[in-house]
Short mmCIF file of C-alpha atoms (C1' of nucleotides) in Angstrom, two decimals:
data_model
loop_
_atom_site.label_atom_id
_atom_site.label_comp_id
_atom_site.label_asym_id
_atom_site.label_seq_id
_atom_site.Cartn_x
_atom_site.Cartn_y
_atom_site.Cartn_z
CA UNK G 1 0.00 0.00 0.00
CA UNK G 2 1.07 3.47 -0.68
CA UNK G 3 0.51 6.76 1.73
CA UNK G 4 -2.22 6.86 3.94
CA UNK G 5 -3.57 9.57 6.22
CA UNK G 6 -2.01 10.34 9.46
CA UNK G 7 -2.88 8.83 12.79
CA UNK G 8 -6.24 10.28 13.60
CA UNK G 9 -6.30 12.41 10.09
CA UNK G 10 -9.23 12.08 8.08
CA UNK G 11 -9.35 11.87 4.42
CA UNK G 12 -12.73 13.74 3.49
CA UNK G 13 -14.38 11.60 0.67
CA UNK G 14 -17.45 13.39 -1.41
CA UNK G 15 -19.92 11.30 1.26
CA UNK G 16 -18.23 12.64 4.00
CA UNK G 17 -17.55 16.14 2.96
CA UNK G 18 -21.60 16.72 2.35
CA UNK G 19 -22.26 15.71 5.69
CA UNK G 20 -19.58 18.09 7.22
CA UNK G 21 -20.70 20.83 4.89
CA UNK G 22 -24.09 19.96 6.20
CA UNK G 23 -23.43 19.91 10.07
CA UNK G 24 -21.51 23.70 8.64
CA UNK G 25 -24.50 25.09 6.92
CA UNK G 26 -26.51 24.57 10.70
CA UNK G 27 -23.56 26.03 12.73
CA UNK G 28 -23.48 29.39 10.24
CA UNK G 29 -27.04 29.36 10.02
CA UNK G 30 -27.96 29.44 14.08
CA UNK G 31 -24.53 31.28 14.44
CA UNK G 32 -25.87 34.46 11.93
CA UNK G 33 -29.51 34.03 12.59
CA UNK G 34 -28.94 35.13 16.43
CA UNK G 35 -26.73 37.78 15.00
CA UNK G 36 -23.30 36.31 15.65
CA UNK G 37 -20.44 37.23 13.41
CA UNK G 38 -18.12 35.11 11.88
CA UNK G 39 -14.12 35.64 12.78
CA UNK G 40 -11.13 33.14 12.52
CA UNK G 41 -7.24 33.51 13.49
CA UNK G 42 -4.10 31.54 12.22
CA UNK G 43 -3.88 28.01 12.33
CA UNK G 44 -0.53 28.43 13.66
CA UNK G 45 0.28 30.22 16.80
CA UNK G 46 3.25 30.68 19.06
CA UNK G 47 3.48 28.14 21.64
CA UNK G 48 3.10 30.14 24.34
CA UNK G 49 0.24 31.69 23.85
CA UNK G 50 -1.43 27.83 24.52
CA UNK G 51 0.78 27.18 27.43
CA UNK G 52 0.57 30.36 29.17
CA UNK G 53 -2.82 29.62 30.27
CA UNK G 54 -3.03 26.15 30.54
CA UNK G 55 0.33 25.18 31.74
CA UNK G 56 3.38 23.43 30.34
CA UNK G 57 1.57 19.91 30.76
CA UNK G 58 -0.64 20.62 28.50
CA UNK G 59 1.95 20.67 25.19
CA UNK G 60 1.94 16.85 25.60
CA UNK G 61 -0.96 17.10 24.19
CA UNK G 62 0.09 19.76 21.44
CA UNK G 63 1.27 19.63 17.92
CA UNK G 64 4.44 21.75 18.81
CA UNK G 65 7.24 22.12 17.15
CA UNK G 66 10.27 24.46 15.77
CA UNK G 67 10.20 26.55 12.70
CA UNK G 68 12.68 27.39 10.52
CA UNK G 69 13.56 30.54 12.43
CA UNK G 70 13.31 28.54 15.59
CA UNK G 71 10.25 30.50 16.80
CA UNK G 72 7.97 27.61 19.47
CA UNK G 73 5.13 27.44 17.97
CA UNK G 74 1.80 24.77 17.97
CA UNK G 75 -1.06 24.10 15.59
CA UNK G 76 -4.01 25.57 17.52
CA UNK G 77 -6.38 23.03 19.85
CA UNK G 78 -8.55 25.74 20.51
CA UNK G 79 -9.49 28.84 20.31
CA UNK G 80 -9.88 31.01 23.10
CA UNK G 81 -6.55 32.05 23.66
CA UNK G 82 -6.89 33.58 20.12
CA UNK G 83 -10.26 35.03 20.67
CA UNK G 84 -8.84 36.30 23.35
CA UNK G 85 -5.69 38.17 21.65
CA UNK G 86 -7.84 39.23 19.14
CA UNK G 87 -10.24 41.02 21.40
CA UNK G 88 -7.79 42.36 23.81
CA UNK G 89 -5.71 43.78 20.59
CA UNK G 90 -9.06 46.12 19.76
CA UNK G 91 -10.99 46.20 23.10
CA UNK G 92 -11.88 49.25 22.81
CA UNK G 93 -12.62 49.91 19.48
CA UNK G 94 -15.66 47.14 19.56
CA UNK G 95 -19.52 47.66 20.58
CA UNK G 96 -20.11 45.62 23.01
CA UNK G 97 -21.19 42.78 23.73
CA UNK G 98 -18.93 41.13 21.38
CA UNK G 99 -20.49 38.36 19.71
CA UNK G 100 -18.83 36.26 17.38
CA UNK G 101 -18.38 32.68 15.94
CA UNK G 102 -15.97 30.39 14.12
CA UNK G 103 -15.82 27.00 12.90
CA UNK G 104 -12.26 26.30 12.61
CA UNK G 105 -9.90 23.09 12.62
CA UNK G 106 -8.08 22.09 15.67
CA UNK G 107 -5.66 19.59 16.24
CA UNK G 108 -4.56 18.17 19.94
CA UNK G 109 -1.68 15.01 19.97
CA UNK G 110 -3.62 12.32 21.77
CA UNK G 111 -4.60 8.96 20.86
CA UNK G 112 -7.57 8.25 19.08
CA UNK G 113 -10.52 6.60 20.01
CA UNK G 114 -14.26 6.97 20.20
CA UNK G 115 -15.53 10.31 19.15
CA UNK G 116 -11.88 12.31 19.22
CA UNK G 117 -9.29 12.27 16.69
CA UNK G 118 -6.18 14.41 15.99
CA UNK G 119 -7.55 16.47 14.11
CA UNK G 120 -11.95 18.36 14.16
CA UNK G 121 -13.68 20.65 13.60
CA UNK G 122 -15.30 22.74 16.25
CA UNK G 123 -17.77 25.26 16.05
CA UNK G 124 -16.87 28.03 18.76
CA UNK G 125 -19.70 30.68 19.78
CA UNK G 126 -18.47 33.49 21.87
CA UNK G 127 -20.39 36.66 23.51
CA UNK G 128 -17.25 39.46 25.27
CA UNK G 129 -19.04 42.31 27.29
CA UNK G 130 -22.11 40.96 28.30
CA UNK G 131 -22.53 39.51 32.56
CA UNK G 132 -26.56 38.95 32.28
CA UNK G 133 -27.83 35.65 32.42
CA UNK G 134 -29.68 36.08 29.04
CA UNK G 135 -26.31 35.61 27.46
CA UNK G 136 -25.76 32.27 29.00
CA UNK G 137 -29.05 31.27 28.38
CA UNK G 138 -28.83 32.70 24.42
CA UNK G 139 -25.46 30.76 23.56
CA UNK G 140 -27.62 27.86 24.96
CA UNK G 141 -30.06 28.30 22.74
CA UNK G 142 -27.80 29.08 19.50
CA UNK G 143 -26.07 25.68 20.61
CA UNK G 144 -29.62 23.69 20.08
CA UNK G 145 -31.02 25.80 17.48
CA UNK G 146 -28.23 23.97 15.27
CA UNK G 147 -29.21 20.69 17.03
CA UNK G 148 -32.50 21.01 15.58
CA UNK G 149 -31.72 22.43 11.98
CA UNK G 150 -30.18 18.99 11.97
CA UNK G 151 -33.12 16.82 13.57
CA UNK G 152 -32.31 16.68 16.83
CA UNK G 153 -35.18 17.60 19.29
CA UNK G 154 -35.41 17.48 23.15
CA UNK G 155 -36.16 13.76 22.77
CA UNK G 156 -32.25 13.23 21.89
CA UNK G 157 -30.85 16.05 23.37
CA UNK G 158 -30.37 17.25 26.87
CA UNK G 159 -28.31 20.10 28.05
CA UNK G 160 -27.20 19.68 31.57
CA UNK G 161 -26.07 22.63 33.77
CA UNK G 162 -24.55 23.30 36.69
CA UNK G 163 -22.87 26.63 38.02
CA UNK G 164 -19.31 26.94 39.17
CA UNK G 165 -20.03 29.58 42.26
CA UNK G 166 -22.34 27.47 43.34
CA UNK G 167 -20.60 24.25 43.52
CA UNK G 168 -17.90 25.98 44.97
CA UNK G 169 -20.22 27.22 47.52
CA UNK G 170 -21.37 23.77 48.57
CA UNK G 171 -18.33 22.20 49.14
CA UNK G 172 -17.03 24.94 51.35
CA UNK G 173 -20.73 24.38 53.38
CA UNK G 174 -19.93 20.71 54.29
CA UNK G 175 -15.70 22.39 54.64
CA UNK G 176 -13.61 21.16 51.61
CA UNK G 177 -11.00 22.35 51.74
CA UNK G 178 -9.07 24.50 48.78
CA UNK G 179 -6.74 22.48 48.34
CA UNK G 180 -9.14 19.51 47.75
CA UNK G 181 -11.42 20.92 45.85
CA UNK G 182 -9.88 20.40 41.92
CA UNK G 183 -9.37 16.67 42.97
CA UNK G 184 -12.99 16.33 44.70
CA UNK G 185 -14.59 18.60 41.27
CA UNK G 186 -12.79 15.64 39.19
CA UNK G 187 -14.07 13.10 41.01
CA UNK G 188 -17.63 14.30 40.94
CA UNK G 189 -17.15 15.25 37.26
CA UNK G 190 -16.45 11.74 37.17
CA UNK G 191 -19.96 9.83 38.71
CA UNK G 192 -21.01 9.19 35.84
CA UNK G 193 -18.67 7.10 33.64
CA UNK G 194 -16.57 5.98 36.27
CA UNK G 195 -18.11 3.40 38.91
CA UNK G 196 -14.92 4.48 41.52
CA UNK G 197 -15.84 7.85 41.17
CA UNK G 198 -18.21 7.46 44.83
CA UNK G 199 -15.78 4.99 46.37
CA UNK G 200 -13.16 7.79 45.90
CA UNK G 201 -15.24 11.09 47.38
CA UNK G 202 -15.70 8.55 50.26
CA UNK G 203 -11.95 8.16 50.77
CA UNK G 204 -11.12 11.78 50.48
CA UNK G 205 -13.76 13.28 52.40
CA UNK G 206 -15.29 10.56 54.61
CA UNK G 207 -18.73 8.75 53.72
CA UNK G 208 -20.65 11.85 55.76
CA UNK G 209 -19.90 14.48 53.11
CA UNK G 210 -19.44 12.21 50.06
CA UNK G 211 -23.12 10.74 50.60
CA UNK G 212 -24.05 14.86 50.81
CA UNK G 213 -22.52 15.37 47.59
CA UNK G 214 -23.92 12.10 46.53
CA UNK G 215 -27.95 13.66 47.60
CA UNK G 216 -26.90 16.85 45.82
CA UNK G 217 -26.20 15.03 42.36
CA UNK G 218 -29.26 13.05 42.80
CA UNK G 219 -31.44 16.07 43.36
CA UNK G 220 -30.30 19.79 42.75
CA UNK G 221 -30.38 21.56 45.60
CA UNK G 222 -32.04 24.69 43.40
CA UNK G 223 -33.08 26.75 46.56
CA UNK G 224 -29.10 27.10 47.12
CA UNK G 225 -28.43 28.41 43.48
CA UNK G 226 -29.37 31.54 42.99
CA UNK G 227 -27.35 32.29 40.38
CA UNK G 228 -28.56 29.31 38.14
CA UNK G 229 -32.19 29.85 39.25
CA UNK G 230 -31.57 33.42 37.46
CA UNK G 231 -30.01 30.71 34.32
CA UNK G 232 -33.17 28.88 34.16
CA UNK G 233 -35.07 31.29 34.28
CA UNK G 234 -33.20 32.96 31.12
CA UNK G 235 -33.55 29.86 29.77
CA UNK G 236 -37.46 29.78 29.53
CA UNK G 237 -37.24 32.81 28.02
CA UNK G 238 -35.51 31.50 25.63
CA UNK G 239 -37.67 28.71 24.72
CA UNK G 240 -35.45 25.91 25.37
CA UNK G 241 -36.22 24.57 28.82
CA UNK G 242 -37.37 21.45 27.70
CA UNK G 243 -33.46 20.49 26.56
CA UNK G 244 -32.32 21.83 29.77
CA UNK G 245 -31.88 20.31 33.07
CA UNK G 246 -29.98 21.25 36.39
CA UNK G 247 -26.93 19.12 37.31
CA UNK G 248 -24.35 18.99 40.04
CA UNK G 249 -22.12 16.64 38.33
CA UNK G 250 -21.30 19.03 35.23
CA UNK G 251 -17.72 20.42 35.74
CA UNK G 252 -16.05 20.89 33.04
CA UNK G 253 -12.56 21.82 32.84
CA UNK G 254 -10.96 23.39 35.97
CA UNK G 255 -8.63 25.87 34.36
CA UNK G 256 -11.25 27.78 32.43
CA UNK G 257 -14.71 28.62 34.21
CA UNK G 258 -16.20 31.18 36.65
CA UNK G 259 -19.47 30.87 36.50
CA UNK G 260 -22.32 28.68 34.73
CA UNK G 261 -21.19 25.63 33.05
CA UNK G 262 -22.82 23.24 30.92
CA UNK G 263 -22.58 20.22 28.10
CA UNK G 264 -25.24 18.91 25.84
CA UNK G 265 -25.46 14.92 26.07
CA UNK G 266 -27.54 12.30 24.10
CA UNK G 267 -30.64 11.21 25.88
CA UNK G 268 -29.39 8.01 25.89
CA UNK G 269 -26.17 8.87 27.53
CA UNK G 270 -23.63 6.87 25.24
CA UNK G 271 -21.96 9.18 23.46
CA UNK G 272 -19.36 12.30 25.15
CA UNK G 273 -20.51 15.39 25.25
CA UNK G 274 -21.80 17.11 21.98
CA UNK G 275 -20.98 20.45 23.22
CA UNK G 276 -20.01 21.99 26.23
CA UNK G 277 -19.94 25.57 27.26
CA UNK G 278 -20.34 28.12 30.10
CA UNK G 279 -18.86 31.70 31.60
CA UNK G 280 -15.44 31.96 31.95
CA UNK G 281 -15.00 35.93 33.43
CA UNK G 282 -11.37 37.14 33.75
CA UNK G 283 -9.72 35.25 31.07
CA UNK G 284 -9.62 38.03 28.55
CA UNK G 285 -7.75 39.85 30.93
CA UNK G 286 -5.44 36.97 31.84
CA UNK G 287 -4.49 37.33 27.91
CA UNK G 288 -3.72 40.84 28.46
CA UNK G 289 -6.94 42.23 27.27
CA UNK G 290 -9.44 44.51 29.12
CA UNK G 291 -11.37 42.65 31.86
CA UNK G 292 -14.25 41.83 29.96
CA UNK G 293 -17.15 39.33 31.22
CA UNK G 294 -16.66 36.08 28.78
CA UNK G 295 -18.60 33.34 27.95
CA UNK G 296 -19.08 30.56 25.06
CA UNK G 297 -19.14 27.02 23.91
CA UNK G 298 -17.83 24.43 21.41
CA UNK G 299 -19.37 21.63 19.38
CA UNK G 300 -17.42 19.15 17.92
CA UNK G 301 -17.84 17.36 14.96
CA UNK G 302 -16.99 14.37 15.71
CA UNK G 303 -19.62 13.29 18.44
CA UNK G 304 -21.71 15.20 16.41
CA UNK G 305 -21.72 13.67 13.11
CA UNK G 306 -21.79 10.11 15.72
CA UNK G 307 -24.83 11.41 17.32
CA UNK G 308 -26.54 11.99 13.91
CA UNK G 309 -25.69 8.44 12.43
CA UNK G 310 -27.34 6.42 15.37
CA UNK G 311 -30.29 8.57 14.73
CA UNK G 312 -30.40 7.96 11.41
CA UNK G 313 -30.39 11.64 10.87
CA UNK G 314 -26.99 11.92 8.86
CA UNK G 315 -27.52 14.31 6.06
CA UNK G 316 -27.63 12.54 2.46
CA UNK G 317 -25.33 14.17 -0.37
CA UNK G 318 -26.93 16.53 -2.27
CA UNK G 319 -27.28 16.12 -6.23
CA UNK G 320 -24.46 16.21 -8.13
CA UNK G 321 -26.31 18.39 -10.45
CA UNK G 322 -29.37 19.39 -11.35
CA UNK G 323 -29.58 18.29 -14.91
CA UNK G 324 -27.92 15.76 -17.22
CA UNK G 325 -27.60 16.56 -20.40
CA UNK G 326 -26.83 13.51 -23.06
CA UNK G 327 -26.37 13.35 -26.81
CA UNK G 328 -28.29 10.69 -28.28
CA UNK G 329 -25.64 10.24 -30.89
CA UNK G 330 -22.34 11.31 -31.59
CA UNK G 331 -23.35 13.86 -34.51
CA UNK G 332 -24.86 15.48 -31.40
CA UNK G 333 -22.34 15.77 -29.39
CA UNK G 334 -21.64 19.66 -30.02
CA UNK G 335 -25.41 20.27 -29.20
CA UNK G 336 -25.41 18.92 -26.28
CA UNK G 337 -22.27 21.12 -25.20
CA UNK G 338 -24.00 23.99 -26.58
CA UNK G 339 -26.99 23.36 -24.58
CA UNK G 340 -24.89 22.32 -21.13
CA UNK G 341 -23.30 25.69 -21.51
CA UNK G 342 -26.76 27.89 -21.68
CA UNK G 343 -28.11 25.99 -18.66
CA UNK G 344 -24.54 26.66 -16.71
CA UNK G 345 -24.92 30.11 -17.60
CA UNK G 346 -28.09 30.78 -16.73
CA UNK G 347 -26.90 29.31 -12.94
CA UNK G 348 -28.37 25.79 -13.56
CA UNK G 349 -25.87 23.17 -12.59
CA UNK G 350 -25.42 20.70 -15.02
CA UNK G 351 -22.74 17.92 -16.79
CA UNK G 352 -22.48 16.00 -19.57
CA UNK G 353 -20.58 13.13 -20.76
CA UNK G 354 -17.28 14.02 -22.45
CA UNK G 355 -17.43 11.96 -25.00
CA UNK G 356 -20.26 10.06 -27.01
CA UNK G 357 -21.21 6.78 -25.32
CA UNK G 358 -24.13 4.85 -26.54
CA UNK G 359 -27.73 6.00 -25.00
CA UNK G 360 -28.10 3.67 -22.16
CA UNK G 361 -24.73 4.43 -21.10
CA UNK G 362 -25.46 7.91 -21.04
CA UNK G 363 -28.36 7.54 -18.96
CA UNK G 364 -27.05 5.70 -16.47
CA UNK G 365 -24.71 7.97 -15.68
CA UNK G 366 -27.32 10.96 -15.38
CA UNK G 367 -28.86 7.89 -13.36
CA UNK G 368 -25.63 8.04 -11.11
CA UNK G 369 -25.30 12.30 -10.60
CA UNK G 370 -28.50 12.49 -9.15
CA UNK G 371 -29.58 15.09 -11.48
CA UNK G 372 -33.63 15.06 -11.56
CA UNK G 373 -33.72 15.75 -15.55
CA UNK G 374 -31.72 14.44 -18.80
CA UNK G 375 -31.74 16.73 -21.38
CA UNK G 376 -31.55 14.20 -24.41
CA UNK G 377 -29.99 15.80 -27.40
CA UNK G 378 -31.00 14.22 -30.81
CA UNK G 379 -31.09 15.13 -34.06
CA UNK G 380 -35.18 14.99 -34.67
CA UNK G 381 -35.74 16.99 -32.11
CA UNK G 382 -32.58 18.97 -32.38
CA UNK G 383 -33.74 20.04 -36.28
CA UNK G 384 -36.71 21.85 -34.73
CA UNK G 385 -34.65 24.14 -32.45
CA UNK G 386 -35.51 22.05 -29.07
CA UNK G 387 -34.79 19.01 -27.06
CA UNK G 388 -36.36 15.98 -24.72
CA UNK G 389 -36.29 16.97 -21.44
CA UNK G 390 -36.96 13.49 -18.97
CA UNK G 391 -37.75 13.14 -15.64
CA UNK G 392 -34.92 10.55 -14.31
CA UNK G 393 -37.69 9.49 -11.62
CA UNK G 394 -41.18 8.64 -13.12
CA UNK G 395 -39.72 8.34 -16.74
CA UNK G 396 -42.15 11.10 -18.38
CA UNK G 397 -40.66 12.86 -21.17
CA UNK G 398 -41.68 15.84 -23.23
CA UNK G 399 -40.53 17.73 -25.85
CA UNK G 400 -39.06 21.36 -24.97
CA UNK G 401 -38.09 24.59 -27.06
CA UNK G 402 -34.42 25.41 -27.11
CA UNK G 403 -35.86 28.89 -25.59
CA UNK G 404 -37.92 27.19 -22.98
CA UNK G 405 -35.12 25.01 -21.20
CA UNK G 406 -34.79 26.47 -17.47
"C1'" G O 1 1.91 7.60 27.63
"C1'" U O 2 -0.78 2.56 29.86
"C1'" G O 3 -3.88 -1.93 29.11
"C1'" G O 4 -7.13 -5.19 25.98
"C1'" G O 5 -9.13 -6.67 21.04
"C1'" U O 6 -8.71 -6.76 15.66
"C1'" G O 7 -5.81 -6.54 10.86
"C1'" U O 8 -7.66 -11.04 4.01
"C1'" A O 9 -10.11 -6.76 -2.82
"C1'" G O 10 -12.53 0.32 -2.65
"C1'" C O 11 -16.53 -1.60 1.33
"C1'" U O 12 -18.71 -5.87 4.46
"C1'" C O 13 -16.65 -10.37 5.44
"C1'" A O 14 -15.56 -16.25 4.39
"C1'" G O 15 -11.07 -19.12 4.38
"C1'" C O 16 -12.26 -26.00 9.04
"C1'" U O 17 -7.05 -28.91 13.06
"C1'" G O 18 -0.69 -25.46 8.48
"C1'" G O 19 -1.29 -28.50 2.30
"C1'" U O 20 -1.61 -26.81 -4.78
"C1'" U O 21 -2.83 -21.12 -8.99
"C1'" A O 22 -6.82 -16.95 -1.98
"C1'" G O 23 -12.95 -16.67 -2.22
"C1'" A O 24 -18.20 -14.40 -1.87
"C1'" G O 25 -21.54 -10.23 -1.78
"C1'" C O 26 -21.70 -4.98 -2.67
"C1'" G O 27 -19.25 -1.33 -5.61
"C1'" C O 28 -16.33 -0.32 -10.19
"C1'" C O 29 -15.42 -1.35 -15.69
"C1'" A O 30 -17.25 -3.82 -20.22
"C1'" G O 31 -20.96 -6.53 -22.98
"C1'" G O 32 -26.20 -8.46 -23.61
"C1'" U O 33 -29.34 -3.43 -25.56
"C1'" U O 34 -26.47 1.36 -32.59
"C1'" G O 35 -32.75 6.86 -29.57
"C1'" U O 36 -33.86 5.32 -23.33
"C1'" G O 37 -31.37 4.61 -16.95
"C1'" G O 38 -32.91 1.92 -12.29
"C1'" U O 39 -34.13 -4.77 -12.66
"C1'" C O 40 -31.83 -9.06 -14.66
"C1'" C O 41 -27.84 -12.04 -17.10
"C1'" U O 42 -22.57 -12.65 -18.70
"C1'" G O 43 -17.59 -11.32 -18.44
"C1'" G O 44 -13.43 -8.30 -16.50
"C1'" A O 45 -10.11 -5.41 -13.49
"C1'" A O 46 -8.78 -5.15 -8.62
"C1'" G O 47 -5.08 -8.59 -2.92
"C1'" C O 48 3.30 -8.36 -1.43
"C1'" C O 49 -3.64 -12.02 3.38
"C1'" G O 50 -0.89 -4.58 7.38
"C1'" G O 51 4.90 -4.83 7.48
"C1'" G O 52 9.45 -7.48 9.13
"C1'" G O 53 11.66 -11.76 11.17
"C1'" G O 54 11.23 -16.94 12.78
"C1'" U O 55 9.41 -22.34 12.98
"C1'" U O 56 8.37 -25.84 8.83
"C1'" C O 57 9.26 -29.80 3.06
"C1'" G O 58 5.25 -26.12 3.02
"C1'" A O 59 2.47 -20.19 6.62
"C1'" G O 60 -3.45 -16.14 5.17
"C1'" U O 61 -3.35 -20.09 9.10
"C1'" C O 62 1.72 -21.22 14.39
"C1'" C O 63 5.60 -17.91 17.35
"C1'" C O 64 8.16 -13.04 18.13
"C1'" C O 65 8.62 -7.90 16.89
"C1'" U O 66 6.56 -3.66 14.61
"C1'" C O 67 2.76 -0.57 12.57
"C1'" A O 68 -2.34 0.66 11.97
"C1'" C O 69 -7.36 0.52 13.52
"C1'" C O 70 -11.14 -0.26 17.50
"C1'" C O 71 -12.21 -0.15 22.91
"C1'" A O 72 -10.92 1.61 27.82
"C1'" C O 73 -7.55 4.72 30.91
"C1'" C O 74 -4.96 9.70 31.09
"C1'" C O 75 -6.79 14.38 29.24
"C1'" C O 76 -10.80 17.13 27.69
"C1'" A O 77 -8.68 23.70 26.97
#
RNA sequence: GUGGGUGUAGCUCAGCUGGUUAGAGCGCCAGGUUGUGGUCCUGGAAGCCGGGGGUUCGAGUCCCCUCACCCACCCCA
């Protein structure tokens, strides 16, 4: 065998591409619909604008290298620390809030498996400027307004969310301690997938407060959270609380988040996280910017496009083209071009053999570019200044003026 | 980076305890059908049996190594 694509690379076949272009199309569309503008940044950034944040760990997981002026520098695996060096850079110049979007290509070093690969798309929806819970609750809502342009309704979607003040606030009530609380966060993070996850909050903080924690996860304790209660609340407003339900065990990653967190999961819980969001105040200014309230999400498409295949929802390919045009002999093969060049120009997609291969041949390739109509070119019709125009699906045919063909 | 499973045609897979020139279906190409596609029939192309080494008279089949893929862990920005 010759060259293959890299270790969790994926070669983009026509099939594939229309479904990515089609999980695209719904990010733009929800993205510009609720006014969001598109943006995007180099694929390639100095290494230590990822690091700086996130900490030196974190380049095991990094495609980092040297260039050739032995400058550090990593493809990007995400984008906030760009976002963030953009905004800072023109702070003040922008109306606020901010609101942009991007669906760009990331790449992280890690080994492949189920639902993450080397290399994915990720659609990234960002509002800068803006501390009212109707922003959480709209990024939300942009998040499943693409779920839906794709099929996906509350009865395979849920959006769990949980607030990082307030979980904060509980474990200080039953007196974690600081120290513990990124390793007892992880662990709760954890419930879920990990059957050790309530054997381990045991060990660490006794079976008294674990089976607390434990009550919390199994029922919210909502009269505690005022500060989600205010999230919810922006939520019905935004006519989405049927996707959305309160939950102690969302986390999400420790370095990032201030405030209200939240992923989007598949009803049936077997898939990772479709998307996964929340505030994350102060980190503009950690990248030197202007300290800006922050807060966003990103959907992959990876689980995504996974997601939309169990539920049979995976978009089809569109036509090739809309019309096929064939000679019916080779005489008519300079026709036929002349007639697949009027419909081109007048914006109507369309192909045509190159050559002249016998009728059924012909056919059965417009057959194959799931174009609706053949335009067959022959010379009876052809002498009379028109053409057969045939449906490919029921068969009917009809005779059409040269002037008449749309 | 750690552990487990799997690698045979473009795809999905057969190939019994080692035994001649490695098979099927789908797809692709051509013909049956010189102005009519989808169905059907016939034929064809396409495989260093993931790669390397070993055992053996003989390896797709057994052993070792390696690589890739899948699953889980780590991580999830």
């Amino acid at each position: 065998m010759g060259f293959k694509a890299l270790t969790g690379f994926r070669d983009f076949y026509p099939e594939k591409m229309a479904v990515r272009r089609a999980l695209e199309l719904a990010w733009h569309q929800a993205s510009r619909r609720a006014g969001f503008q598109e943006f995007d940044g180099p694929v390639l950034e100095s290494l230590e604008l990822f690091t700086a944040k996130s900490g030196e760990e974190i380049e095991r997981q990094l495609y980092a290298f040297s260039d050739k002026g032995d400058r550090r520098v990593a493809l990007r695996p995400e984008m906030t620390p760009t976002l963030a060096r953009m905004v800072a850079a023109r702070a003040n110049s922008l109306p606020k809030p901010i609101k942009w979007y991007c669906v760009p290509q990331f790449f992280r070093y890690e080994r492949p498996q189920r639902g993450r690969g080397r290399e994915f798309f990720q659609w990234n929806v960002d509002v800068i400027g803006a501390s009212e819970a109707a922003a959480d609750a709209e990024v939300m809502a942009v998040a499943l307004d693409a779920l839906r342009i794709l099929g996906l309704g509350e009865q395979d979607v849920v959006l769990r969310v949980s607030d990082r003040r307030f979980l904060r606030r509980m474990l200080r009530s039953i007196d974690v301690e600081e120290v513990q609380e990124s390793e007892v966060l992880g662990w709760i993070d954890k419930l879920e997938r990990d059957a050790t996850a309530a054997k381990r909050l045991e060990e660490i903080l006794g079976q008294k407060r674990a089976r607390e924690i434990l009550a919390w996860c199994e029922r919210m304790p909502l009269d505690q959270a005022p500060e989600l209660a205010e999230v919810l609340g922006a939520c019905r407003d935004y006519g989405i609380e049927a996707f959305v339900e309160p939950d102690f065990k969302i986390v999400r990653g420790l370095a990032y988040y201030t405030g209200p967190v939240w992923e989007i999961f598949d009803r049936a819980g077997e898939l990772r996280a479709v998307a996964g969001g929340g505030r994350y105040d102060g980190l503009i200014a950690e990248f030197g910017g202007p300290d800006l309230p922050a807060l966003g999400f990103g959907m992959g498409d990876v689980v995504l496009r996974e997601l939309l295949q169990r539920k049979g929802l995976e978009p089809e390919p569109a036509a090739r083209v809309e019309v096929f045009v064939v000679p019916v002999s080779p005489e008519m093969l300079k026709p036929a071009r002349e007639v697949l060049l009027r419909l081109r120009e007048r914006g109507v997609s369309a192909d045509a053999p190159y050559g002249s291969p016998k009728l059924s041949k012909a056919l059965k390739a417009a057959d194959l570019s799931g174009a609706r109509r053949a335009v067959l070119v022959g010379p009876d019709e052809w002498a009379e200044g028109a053409v057969r125009v045939k449906d490919l699906a029921s068969g009917d045919e009809r005779k059409v003026q040269l002037d008449d063909l749309d």
